C-alpha cells in the first residue's frame, strides 16, 4: 500500500463465509515445518525447506538469497552482487519479509552509454526505505525508479529470470544453485 497507494483491492465480500484474514494452511509456511503438500523424493538440505529465497538465474547459473541467512544481520540490507556476469542488486527487508531483485546495469534511452550502479541503503526509519547509487548520488525507491538526482526518471529493470519461492521448490527445479553467503 505504501509503494502503490492507488492500487485497488478485490473485495472480501464474496458471498462465502470465510475469514480471508487468516492463512488457510496453518503453520505450513513456518521455517521449522518439514511437511510438504506434495512430498519430494529428494530435498536439498543446505537450507531449511521452508526458507523463503529469491532465486536468480543467468545463462544456466542460479543463485539464491536466503531470508533466513540474511536475517542474522541487519534488518534491512542492500546486496550488490553478480550472477554469472550479470550485475544485480538484491533488496532485503526482514520486517516486511521482502526480497526484491533488479539489474544494476542501467541502459536508459536518455543516456549516452550503459552504466553499472552500486547501491547503498538510505534508511529513514520508515517503509518504504530508499536506495542511493554511489556513482551519481541519485535516490531510488523500491520499485527501481530514480526519484531525485542526475538519474531522476530512470528505471532499473526487474530481473526477468528470478522469483521468490520456498527453498524446496526452487531447489527442485534449480539443482546445484549457489547460495549467497552474507558478509
Coordinates of C-alpha atoms in Angstrom, one line a residue:
X1 CA 0.0 0.0 0.0
X2 CA 2.9 2.4 0.8
X3 CA 4.5 1.6 -2.6
X4 CA 1.4 1.7 -4.7
X5 CA -1.3 3.8 -2.9
X6 CA -3.6 3.9 -5.9
X7 CA -3.9 0.1 -6.0
X8 CA -7.4 -1.3 -5.9
X9 CA -8.2 -4.4 -3.8
X10 CA -10.5 -7.3 -4.6
X11 CA -13.5 -7.2 -2.2
X12 CA -13.6 -9.8 0.5
X13 CA -17.4 -9.7 0.2
X14 CA -17.5 -12.8 -1.9
X15 CA -20.8 -14.3 -0.7
X16 CA -18.9 -17.1 1.1
X17 CA -18.5 -17.4 4.9
X18 CA -14.7 -17.4 5.0
X19 CA -12.1 -15.4 7.0
X20 CA -9.8 -14.1 4.4
X21 CA -7.5 -12.5 7.0
X22 CA -6.5 -16.0 8.2
X23 CA -3.8 -18.0 6.5
X24 CA -5.7 -21.2 5.5
X25 CA -2.8 -23.7 5.7
X26 CA -2.0 -23.4 9.5
X27 CA 1.8 -23.4 10.1
X28 CA 2.7 -24.8 6.7
X29 CA 4.8 -21.8 5.8
X30 CA 6.8 -21.8 9.1
X31 CA 10.5 -22.3 8.7
X32 CA 10.7 -25.3 11.0
X33 CA 7.7 -27.1 9.4
X34 CA 9.1 -30.1 7.4
X35 CA 5.7 -31.1 6.0
X36 CA 5.1 -30.8 2.2
X37 CA 1.7 -30.8 0.5
X38 CA 3.3 -32.8 -2.4
X39 CA 6.3 -34.8 -1.0
X40 CA 9.5 -34.9 -3.0
X41 CA 11.9 -37.8 -3.2
X42 CA 15.0 -35.6 -2.7
X43 CA 15.2 -32.3 -0.9
X44 CA 18.4 -30.2 -0.9
X45 CA 19.2 -29.9 2.8
X46 CA 21.7 -26.9 2.5
X47 CA 18.9 -24.6 3.7
X48 CA 15.7 -25.1 5.7
X49 CA 13.0 -26.5 3.3
X50 CA 10.5 -23.6 4.0
X51 CA 13.2 -20.9 3.9
X52 CA 12.0 -18.1 1.5
X53 CA 14.6 -17.4 -1.1
X54 CA 14.9 -15.1 -4.0
X55 CA 16.3 -17.2 -6.9
X56 CA 18.1 -15.6 -9.8
X57 CA 19.2 -17.4 -13.0
X58 CA 21.6 -16.2 -15.6
X59 CA 23.0 -18.3 -18.5
X60 CA 22.4 -21.6 -16.7
X61 CA 23.8 -20.5 -13.4
X62 CA 21.5 -19.9 -10.4
X63 CA 22.0 -18.2 -7.1
X64 CA 19.6 -17.8 -4.2
X65 CA 19.4 -15.2 -1.5
X66 CA 18.0 -16.8 1.7
X67 CA 15.8 -14.9 4.0
X68 CA 16.9 -17.0 7.0
X69 CA 20.6 -16.4 6.3
X70 CA 20.1 -12.6 5.7
X71 CA 18.0 -12.2 8.8
X72 CA 21.0 -13.0 11.0
X73 CA 22.4 -9.5 10.4
X74 CA 20.8 -6.1 9.7
X75 CA 17.0 -6.0 9.4
X76 CA 17.4 -4.1 6.0
X77 CA 20.1 -4.8 3.5
X78 CA 21.2 -3.9 0.0
X79 CA 23.3 -6.6 -1.7
X80 CA 25.3 -5.6 -4.8
X81 CA 26.3 -8.9 -6.4
X82 CA 26.9 -10.6 -9.7
X83 CA 25.2 -13.8 -11.0
X84 CA 27.4 -15.3 -13.8
X85 CA 28.4 -11.9 -15.1
X86 CA 25.1 -10.2 -14.5
X87 CA 25.3 -7.3 -12.0
X88 CA 22.3 -7.4 -9.6
X89 CA 21.1 -5.6 -6.6
X90 CA 19.0 -7.6 -4.1
X91 CA 16.9 -5.6 -1.6
X92 CA 16.1 -7.3 1.7
X93 CA 13.8 -6.1 4.5
X94 CA 13.2 -8.6 7.4
X95 CA 10.3 -6.6 8.8
X96 CA 8.4 -6.6 5.5
X97 CA 9.5 -10.1 4.7
X98 CA 10.7 -8.8 1.3
X99 CA 13.3 -9.8 -1.2
X100 CA 13.5 -7.9 -4.5
X101 CA 16.0 -8.0 -7.3
X102 CA 17.0 -5.7 -10.1
X103 CA 19.7 -5.5 -12.7
X104 CA 22.4 -2.9 -11.7
X105 CA 23.0 -2.2 -15.4
X106 CA 21.2 0.9 -16.4
X107 CA 20.6 1.3 -20.1
X108 CA 18.3 4.3 -20.2
X109 CA 17.5 5.7 -23.7
X110 CA 18.3 9.2 -22.5
X111 CA 21.9 8.1 -21.5
X112 CA 24.8 8.1 -23.9
X113 CA 26.1 4.8 -22.6
X114 CA 25.3 1.9 -20.3
X115 CA 26.3 2.3 -16.6
X116 CA 26.6 -0.2 -13.8
X117 CA 25.5 1.2 -10.5
X118 CA 26.3 0.3 -6.9
X119 CA 23.7 0.9 -4.3
X120 CA 23.6 1.6 -0.6
X121 CA 20.7 1.9 1.9
X122 CA 19.2 5.2 2.8
X123 CA 17.2 4.2 5.9
X124 CA 14.9 7.0 7.0
X125 CA 13.4 4.7 9.6
X126 CA 10.2 4.2 7.6
X127 CA 8.9 2.0 4.9
X128 CA 9.4 2.2 2.1
X129 CA 13.1 3.0 2.6
X130 CA 15.2 4.2 -0.3
X131 CA 18.5 3.4 -2.1
X132 CA 21.2 5.7 -3.3
X133 CA 23.7 4.9 -6.1
X134 CA 27.3 5.7 -5.3
X135 CA 28.1 6.7 -8.9
X136 CA 25.7 9.7 -9.1
X137 CA 24.2 10.0 -5.7
X138 CA 20.7 9.6 -7.2
X139 CA 17.9 8.5 -4.9
X140 CA 15.9 5.4 -5.8
X141 CA 12.7 3.7 -4.5
X142 CA 11.9 0.1 -4.0
X143 CA 10.2 -0.2 -7.4
X144 CA 13.6 0.6 -9.1
X145 CA 12.6 4.2 -10.1
X146 CA 15.1 7.1 -9.7
X147 CA 13.3 9.8 -7.7
X148 CA 16.0 12.5 -7.4
X149 CA 19.4 13.4 -8.7
X150 CA 21.2 13.1 -12.0
X151 CA 19.3 9.9 -13.0
X152 CA 15.8 11.1 -11.9
X153 CA 13.2 9.4 -14.1
X154 CA 15.4 6.4 -14.9
X155 CA 14.1 2.9 -14.2
X156 CA 16.0 -0.2 -13.1
X157 CA 15.0 -3.4 -14.9
X158 CA 13.5 -6.2 -12.8
X159 CA 15.3 -9.5 -13.2
X160 CA 13.3 -11.5 -15.8
X161 CA 14.6 -14.8 -14.7
X162 CA 14.0 -14.6 -10.9
X163 CA 11.3 -15.2 -8.4
X164 CA 10.7 -15.8 -4.7
X165 CA 9.9 -19.3 -3.5
X166 CA 10.3 -21.7 -0.7
X167 CA 13.8 -23.3 -0.9
X168 CA 12.5 -26.8 -1.5
X169 CA 10.5 -25.6 -4.6
X170 CA 13.4 -23.5 -6.1
X171 CA 16.0 -26.3 -5.5
X172 CA 13.8 -28.9 -7.1
X173 CA 14.0 -27.1 -10.4
X174 CA 17.4 -25.5 -10.0
X175 CA 19.6 -28.2 -8.6
X176 CA 23.1 -27.1 -7.5
X177 CA 22.1 -23.5 -7.1
X178 CA 24.8 -21.3 -5.5
X179 CA 23.8 -19.8 -2.1
X180 CA 24.7 -16.3 -1.3
X181 CA 26.6 -16.0 1.9
X182 CA 26.1 -12.7 3.8
X183 CA 29.3 -10.9 4.6

